GROMACS .gro file of C-alpha atoms in nm:
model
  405
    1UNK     CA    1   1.281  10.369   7.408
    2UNK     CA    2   1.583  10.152   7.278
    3UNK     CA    3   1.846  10.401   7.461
    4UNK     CA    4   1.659  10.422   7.755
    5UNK     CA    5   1.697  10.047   7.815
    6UNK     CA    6   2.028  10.026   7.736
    7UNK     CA    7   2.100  10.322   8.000
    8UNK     CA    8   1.939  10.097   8.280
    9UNK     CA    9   2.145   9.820   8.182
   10UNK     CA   10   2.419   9.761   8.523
   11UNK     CA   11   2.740   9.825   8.497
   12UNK     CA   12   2.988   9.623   8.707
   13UNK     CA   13   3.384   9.803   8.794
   14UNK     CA   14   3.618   9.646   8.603
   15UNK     CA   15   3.812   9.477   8.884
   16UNK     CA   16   3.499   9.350   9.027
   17UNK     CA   17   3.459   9.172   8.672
   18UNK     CA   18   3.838   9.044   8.707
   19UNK     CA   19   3.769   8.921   9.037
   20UNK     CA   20   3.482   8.726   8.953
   21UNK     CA   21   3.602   8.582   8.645
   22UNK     CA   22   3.881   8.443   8.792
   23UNK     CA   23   3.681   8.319   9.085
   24UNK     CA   24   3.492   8.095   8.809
   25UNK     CA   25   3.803   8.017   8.642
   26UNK     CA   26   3.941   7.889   8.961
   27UNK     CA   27   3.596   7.671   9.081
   28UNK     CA   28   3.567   7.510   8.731
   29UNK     CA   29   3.953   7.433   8.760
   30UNK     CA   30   3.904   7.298   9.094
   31UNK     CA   31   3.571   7.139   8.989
   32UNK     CA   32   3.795   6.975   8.676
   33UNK     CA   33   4.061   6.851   8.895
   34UNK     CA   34   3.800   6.676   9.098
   35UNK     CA   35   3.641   6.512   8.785
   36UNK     CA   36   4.033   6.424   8.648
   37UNK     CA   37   4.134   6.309   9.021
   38UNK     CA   38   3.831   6.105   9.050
   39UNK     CA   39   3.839   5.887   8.732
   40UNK     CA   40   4.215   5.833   8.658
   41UNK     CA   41   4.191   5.762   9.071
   42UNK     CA   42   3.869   5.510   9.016
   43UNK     CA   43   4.078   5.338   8.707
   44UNK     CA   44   4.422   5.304   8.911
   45UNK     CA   45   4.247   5.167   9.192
   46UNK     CA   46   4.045   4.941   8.960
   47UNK     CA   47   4.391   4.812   8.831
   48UNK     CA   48   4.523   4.785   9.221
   49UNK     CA   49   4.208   4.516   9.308
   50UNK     CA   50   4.265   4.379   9.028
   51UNK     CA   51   4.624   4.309   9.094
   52UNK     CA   52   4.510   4.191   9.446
   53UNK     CA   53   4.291   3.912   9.320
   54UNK     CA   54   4.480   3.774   9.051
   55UNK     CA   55   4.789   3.754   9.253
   56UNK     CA   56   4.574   3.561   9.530
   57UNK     CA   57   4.421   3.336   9.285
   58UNK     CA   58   4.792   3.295   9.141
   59UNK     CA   59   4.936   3.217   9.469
   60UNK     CA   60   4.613   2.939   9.535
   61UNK     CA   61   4.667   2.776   9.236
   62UNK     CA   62   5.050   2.723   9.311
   63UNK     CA   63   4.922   2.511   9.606
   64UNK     CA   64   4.661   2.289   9.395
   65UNK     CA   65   4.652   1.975   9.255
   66UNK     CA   66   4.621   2.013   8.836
   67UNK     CA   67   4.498   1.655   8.842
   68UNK     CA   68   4.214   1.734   9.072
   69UNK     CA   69   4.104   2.058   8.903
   70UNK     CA   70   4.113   1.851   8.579
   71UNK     CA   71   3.951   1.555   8.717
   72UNK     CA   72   3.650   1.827   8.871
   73UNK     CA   73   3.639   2.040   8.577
   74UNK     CA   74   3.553   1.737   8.328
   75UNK     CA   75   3.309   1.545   8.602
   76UNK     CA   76   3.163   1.872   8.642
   77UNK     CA   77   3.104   1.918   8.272
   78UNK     CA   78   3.014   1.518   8.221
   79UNK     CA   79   2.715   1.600   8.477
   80UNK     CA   80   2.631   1.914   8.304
   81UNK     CA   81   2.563   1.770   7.964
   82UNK     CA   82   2.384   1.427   8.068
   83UNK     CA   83   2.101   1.731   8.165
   84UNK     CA   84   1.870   1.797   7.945
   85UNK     CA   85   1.823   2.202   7.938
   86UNK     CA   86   1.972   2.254   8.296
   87UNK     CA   87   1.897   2.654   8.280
   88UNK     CA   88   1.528   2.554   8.292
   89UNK     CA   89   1.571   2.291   8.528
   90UNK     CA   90   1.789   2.501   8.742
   91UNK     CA   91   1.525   2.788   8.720
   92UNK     CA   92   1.254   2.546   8.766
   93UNK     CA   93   1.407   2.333   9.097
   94UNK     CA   94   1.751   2.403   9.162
   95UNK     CA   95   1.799   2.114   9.419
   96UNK     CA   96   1.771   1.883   9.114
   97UNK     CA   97   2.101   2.085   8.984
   98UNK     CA   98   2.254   2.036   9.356
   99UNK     CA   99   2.181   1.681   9.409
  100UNK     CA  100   2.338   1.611   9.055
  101UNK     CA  101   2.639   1.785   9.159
  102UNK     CA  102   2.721   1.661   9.484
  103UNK     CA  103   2.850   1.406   9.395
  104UNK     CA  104   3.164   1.629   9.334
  105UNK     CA  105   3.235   1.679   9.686
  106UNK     CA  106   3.291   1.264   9.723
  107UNK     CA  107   3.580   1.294   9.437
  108UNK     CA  108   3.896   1.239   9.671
  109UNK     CA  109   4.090   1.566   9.722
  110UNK     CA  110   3.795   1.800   9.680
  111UNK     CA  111   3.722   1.877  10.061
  112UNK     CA  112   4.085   1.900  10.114
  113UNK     CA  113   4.084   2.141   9.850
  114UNK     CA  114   3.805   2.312   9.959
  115UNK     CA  115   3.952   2.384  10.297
  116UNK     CA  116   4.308   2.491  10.150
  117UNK     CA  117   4.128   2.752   9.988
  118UNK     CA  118   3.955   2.906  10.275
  119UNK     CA  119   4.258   2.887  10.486
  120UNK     CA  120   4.401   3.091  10.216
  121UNK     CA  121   4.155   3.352  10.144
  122UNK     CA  122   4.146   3.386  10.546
  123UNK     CA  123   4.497   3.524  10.549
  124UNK     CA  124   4.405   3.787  10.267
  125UNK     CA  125   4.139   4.072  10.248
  126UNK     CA  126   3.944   3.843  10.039
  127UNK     CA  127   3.602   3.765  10.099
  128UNK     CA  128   3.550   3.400   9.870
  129UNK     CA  129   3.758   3.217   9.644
  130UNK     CA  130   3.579   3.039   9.413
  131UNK     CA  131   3.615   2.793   9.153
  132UNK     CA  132   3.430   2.812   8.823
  133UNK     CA  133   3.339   2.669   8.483
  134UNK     CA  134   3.269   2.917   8.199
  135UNK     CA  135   3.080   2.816   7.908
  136UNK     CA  136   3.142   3.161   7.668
  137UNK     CA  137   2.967   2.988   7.365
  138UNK     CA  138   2.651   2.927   7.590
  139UNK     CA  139   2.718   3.233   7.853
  140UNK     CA  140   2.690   3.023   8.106
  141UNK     CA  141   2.911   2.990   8.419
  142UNK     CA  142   2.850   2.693   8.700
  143UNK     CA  143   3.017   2.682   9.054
  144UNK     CA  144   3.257   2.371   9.136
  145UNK     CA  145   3.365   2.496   9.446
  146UNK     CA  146   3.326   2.775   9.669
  147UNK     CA  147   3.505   2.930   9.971
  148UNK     CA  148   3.386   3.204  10.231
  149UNK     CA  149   3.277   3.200  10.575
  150UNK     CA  150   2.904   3.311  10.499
  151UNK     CA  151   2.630   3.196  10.264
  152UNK     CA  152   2.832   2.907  10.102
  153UNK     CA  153   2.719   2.891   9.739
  154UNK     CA  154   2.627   2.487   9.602
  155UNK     CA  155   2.844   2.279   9.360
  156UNK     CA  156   2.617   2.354   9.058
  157UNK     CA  157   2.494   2.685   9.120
  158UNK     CA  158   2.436   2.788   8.754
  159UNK     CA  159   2.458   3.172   8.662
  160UNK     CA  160   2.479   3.381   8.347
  161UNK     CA  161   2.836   3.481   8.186
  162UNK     CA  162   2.839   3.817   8.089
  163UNK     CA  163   3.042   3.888   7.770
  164UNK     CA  164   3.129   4.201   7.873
  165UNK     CA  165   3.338   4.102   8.143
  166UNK     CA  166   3.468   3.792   7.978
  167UNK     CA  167   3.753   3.816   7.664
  168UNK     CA  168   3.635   3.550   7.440
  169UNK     CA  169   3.916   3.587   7.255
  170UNK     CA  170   4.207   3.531   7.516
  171UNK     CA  171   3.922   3.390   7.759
  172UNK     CA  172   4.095   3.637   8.024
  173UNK     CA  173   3.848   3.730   8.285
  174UNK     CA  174   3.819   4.089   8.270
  175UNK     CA  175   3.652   4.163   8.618
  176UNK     CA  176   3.360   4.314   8.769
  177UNK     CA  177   3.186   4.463   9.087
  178UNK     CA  178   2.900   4.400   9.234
  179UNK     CA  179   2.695   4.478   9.589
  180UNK     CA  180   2.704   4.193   9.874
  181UNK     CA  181   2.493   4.251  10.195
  182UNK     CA  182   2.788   4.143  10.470
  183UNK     CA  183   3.053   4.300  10.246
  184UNK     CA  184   2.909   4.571  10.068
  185UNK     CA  185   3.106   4.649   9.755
  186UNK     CA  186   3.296   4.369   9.575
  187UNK     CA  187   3.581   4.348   9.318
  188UNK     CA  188   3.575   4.022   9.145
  189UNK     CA  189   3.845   3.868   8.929
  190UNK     CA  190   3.998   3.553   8.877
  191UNK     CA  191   4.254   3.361   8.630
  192UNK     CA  192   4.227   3.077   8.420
  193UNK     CA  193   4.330   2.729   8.590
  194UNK     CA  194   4.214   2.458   8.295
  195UNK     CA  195   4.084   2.460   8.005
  196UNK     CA  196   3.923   2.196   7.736
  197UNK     CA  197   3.872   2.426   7.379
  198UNK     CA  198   3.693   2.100   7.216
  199UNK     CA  199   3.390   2.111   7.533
  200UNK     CA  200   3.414   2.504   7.538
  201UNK     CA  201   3.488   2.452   7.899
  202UNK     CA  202   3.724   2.658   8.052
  203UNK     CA  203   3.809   2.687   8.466
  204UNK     CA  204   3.856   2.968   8.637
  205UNK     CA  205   4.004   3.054   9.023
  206UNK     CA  206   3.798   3.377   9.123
  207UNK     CA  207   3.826   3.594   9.418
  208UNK     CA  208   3.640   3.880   9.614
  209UNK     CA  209   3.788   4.163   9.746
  210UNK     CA  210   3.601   4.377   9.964
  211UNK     CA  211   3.669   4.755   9.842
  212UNK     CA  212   3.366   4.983  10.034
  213UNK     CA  213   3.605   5.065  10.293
  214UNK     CA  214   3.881   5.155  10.092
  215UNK     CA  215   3.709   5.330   9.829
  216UNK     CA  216   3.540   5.535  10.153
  217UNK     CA  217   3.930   5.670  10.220
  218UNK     CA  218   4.001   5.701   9.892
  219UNK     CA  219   3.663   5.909   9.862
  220UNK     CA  220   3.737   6.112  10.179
  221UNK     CA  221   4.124   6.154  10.013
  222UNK     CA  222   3.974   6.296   9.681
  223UNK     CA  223   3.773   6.549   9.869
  224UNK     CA  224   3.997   6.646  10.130
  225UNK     CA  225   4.225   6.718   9.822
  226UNK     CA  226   4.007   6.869   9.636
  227UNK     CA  227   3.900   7.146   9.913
  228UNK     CA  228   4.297   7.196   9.997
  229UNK     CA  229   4.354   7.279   9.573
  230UNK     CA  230   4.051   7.514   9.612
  231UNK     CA  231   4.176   7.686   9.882
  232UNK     CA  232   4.507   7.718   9.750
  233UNK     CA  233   4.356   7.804   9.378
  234UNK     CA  234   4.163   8.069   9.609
  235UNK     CA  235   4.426   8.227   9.743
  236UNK     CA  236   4.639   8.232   9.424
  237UNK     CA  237   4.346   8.394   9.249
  238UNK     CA  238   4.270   8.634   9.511
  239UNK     CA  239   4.708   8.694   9.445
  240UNK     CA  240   4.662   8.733   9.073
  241UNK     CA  241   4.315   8.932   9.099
  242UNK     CA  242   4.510   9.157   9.373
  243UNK     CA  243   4.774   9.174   9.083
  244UNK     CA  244   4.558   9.230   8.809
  245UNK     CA  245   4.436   9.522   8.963
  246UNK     CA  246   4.728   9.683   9.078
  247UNK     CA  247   4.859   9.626   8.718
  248UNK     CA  248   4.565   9.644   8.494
  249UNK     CA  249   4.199   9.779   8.585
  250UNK     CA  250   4.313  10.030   8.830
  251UNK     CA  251   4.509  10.195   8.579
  252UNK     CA  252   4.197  10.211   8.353
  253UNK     CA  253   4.013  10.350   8.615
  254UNK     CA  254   4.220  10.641   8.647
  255UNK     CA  255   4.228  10.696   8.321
  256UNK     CA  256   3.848  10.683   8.328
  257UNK     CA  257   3.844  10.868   8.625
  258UNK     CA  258   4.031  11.171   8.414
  259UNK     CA  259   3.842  11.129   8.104
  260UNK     CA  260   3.494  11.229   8.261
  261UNK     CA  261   3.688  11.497   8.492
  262UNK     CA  262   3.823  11.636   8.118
  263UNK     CA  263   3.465  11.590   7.995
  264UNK     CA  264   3.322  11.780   8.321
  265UNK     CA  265   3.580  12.094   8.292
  266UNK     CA  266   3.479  12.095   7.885
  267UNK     CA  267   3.265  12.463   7.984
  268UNK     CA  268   3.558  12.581   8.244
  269UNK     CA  269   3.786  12.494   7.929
  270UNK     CA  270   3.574  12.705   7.733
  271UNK     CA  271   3.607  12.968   7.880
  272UNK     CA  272   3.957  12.949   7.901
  273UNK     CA  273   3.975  12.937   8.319
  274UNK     CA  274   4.180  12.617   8.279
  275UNK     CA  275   4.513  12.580   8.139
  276UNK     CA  276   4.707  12.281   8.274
  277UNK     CA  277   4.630  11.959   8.078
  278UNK     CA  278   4.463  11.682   8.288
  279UNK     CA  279   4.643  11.362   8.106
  280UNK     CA  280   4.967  11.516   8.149
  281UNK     CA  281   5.238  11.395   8.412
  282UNK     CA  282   5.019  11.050   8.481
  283UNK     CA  283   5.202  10.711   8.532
  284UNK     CA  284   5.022  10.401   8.475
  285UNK     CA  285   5.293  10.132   8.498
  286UNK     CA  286   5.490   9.978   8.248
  287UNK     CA  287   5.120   9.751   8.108
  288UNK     CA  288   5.215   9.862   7.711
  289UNK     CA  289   4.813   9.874   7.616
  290UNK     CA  290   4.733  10.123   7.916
  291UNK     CA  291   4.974  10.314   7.812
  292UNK     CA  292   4.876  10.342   7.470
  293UNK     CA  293   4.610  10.412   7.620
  294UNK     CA  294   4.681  10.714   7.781
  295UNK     CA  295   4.905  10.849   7.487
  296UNK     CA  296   4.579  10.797   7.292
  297UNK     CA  297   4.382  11.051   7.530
  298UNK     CA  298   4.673  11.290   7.589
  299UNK     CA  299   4.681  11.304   7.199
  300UNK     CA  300   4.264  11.421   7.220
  301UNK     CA  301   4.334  11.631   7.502
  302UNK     CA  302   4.608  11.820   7.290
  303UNK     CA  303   4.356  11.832   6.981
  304UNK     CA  304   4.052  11.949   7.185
  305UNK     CA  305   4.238  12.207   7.367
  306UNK     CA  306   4.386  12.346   7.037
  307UNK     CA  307   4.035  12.326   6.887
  308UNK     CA  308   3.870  12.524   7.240
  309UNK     CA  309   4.187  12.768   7.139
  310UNK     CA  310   4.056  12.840   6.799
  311UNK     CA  311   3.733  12.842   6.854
  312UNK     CA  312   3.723  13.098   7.121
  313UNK     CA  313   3.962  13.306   6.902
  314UNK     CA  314   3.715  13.273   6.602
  315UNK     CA  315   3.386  13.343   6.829
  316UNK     CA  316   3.573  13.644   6.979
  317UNK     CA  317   3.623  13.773   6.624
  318UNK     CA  318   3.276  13.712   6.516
  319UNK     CA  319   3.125  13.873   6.810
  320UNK     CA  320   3.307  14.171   6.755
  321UNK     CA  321   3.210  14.164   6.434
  322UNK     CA  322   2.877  14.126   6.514
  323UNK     CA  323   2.874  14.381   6.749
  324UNK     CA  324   2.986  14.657   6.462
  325UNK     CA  325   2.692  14.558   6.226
  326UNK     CA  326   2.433  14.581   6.466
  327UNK     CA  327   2.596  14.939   6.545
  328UNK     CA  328   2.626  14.973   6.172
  329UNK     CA  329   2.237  14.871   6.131
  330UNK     CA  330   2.166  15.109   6.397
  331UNK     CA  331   2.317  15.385   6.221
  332UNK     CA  332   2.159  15.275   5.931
  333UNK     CA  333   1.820  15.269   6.042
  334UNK     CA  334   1.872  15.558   6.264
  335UNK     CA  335   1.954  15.781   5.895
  336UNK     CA  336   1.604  15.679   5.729
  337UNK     CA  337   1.315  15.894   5.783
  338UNK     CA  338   1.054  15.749   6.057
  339UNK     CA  339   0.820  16.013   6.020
  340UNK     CA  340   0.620  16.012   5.732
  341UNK     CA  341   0.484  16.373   5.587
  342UNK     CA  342   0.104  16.419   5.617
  343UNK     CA  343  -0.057  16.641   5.333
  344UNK     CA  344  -0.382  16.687   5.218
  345UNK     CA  345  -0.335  16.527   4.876
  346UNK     CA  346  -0.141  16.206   4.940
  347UNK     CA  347  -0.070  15.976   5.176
  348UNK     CA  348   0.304  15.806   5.213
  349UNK     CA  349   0.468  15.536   5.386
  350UNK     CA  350   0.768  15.352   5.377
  351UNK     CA  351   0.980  15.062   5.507
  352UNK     CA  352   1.325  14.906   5.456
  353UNK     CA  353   1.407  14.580   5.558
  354UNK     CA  354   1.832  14.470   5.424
  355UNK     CA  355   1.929  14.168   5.327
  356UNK     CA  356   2.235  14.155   5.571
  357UNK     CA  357   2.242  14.316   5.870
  358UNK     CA  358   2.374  14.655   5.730
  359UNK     CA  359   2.242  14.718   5.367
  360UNK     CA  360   2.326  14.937   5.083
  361UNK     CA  361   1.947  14.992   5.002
  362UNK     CA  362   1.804  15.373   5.118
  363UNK     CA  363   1.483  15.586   5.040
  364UNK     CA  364   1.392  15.918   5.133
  365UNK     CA  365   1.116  16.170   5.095
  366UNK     CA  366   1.113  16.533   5.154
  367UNK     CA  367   0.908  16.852   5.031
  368UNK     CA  368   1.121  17.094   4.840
  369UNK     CA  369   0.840  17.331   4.838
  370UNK     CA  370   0.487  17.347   4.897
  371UNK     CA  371   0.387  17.246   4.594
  372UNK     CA  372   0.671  16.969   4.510
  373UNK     CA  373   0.781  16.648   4.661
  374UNK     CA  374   1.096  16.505   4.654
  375UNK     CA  375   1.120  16.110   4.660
  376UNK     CA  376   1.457  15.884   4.677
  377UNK     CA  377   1.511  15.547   4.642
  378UNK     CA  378   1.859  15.377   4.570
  379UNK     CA  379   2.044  15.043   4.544
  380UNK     CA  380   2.400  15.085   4.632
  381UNK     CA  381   2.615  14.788   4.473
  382UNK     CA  382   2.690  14.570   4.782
  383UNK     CA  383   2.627  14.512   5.104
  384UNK     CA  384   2.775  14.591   5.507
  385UNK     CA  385   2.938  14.869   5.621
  386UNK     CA  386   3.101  15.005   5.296
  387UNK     CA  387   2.743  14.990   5.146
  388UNK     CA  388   2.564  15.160   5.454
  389UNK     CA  389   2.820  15.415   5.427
  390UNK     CA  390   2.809  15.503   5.058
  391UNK     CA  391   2.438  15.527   5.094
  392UNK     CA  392   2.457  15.789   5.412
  393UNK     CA  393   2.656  16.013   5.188
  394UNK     CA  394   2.470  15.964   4.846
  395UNK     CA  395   2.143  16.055   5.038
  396UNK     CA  396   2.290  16.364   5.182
  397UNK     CA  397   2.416  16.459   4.878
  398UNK     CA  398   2.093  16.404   4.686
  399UNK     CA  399   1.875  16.555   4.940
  400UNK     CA  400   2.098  16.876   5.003
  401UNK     CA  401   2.137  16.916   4.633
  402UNK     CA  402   1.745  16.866   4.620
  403UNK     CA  403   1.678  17.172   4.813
  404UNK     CA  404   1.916  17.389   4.750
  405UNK     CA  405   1.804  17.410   4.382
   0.00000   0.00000   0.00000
């Protein structure tokens, strides 16, 4: 049962297999270089936004007054403390937050400020420019100052600083994204402006940069790329396949092809109808392990054709061989009496049967007169022909002596 499933078990050519290995090989390579293309692509671009906002916020904060971002900062923070758990407050009626806090926009400078900003994020890609307090101790953030066209966020809009995006250590803003519903998909960054260690208080100049649309090229980029490497990785492994083989499985082929045409011809061979040699005069390329190959089966052809050789030579022998002892066993037989001699006062049978085909065992039984019986039963030493032989004569001897007197 075990070798009749394993004969039902498909076999695939070998240059099929070749081909379809390497057409995996070459969609998990392109697959890879997607993957690869796709992350260290994600990170660069990452790094470019990045670049983008802090150089924006750099270039605002060129054009601000220090005074006045100190002068906020500190009111802001002055405001923040004289309430009494302002994340519950804030949670609970944010307008009390806003009314607290607008009394920054009455400081001197801080609409002029306000309005340099937006003129400044209108001649970039950016999307707001805002200015923030960042309370890493308490993870809290509040806004002193915002800048966009839509949705203008309050002075005092509290919100929650998340660590992860935020160095405590160097208290470098590490950037994020996040979803908008005008812009769609935001990079936000920003770089310190002021900063009061004893409070924990530490300003920040952040800006948005709208990436959906880019990222949707860079997408489109990626893929485009990707299907041009898999065509060309499909065409270079349709090359190599094509070379493979040329070079490799058609070779074994042929050699396969031979070995069952030697097996086929084994009864031809036989009977010695077929003399040239099958592996003989075959080029397969300079590929080192075909060739060994092929020296490998020339070397069995040699052997089994010298083995046919003496084995016809030693069947012919025995047949003729054969053929003499059954003549010999004839003969043999053929000298023994095979009718037995009917008298009224005994009865008498015989039989012989030799241990080889021609024995040296003999009987025979004859009247010498009518009143006498002569009976004869020998063992020659040995056995065959010589045997058979020596008995023919010893029972013509014995028997002619016998009656003769």
């Amino acid at each position: 049962m075990e070798k009749n499933k394993k004969r039902n078990i498909k076999e695939d050519p070998m240059a099929k297999v070749v081909v379809v290995m390497i057409a995996i090989d070459a969609t998990i390579l392109a697959l890879a270089i997607l993957a690869v293309s796709f992350v260290f692509t994600y990170k660069e671009i990452t790094s470019i936004y990045d670049e983008m906002t802090r150089s924006i916020a750099g270039e605002a904060k060129t054009q601000l007054d220090n005074r006045l971002i100190e002068t906020l900062s500190e009111n802001c923070n002055a405001i923040l403390k004289s309430i009494d758990e302002p994340e519950e407050v804030f949670s609970e009626n944010p307008d009390t937050i806003y009314d607290s806090f607008s009394v920054l926009s009455e400081v001197s400078g801080y609409r002029d400020m306000q309005s340099l900003l937006n003129r400044m994020r209108q001649g970039t890609h950016a999307t707001e420019v805002d200015m923030v307090i960042m309370y890493p101790s308490d993870n809290l953030g509040v806004y002193i100052m915002d800048a966009r066209d839509v949705t203008e966020v309050n002075a005092g809009e509290l919100f929650e600083v998340d660590t992860k995006y935020f160095d405590s250590s160097t208290k470098l803003f590490k950037g994020f994204y996040s979803k908008s519903i005008y812009f769609g998909l935001l990079r936000t960054n920003g770089i310190l402006i002021y900063s009061n260690p004893d409070e924990d208080l530490y300003t920040y100049l952040t800006v948005d940069i709208p990436t959906t649309e880019i990222n949707s090229r860079l997408k489109a980029l990626i893929i485009r790329t990707t299907i041009f490497t898999i065509v060309c990785v499909g065409f270079i492994s349709m090359g190599v396949a094509y070379y493979l083989k040329r070079r490799i499985a058609m070779p074994i082929v042929k050699v396969a092809f031979l070995a069952e045409n030697f097996v086929d011809g084994y009864e031809t061979r036989a009977d010695g109808k077929l003399d040239s040699n099958i592996f003989t005069d075959i080029e397969l390329g300079d590929i080192s392990e075909v060739n060994e190959l092929l020296k490998a089966m020339q070397s069995m052809e040699l052997e089994m054709n010298s083995y046919l050789n003496s084995l016809d030579s030693v069947t012919r022998e025995q047949e003729r061989i054969r053929t003499e002892l059954d003549m010999a066993s004839a003969i043999q037989l053929a000298m023994l009496p095979d009718e037995f001699i009917k008298h009224d006062s005994f009865t008498i049978y015989a039989t012989m049967t030799p241990a080889k085909e021609v024995g040296g065992d003999f009987y025979d039984f004859f009247m010498i007169d009518d009143d006498h019986l002569g009976l004869v039963m020998a063992d020659v030493s040995g056995k065959g022909v010589p045997a058979a032989m020596f008995m023919t004569v010893s029972k013509l001897l014995v028997k002619n002596f016998a009656l003769t007197g």
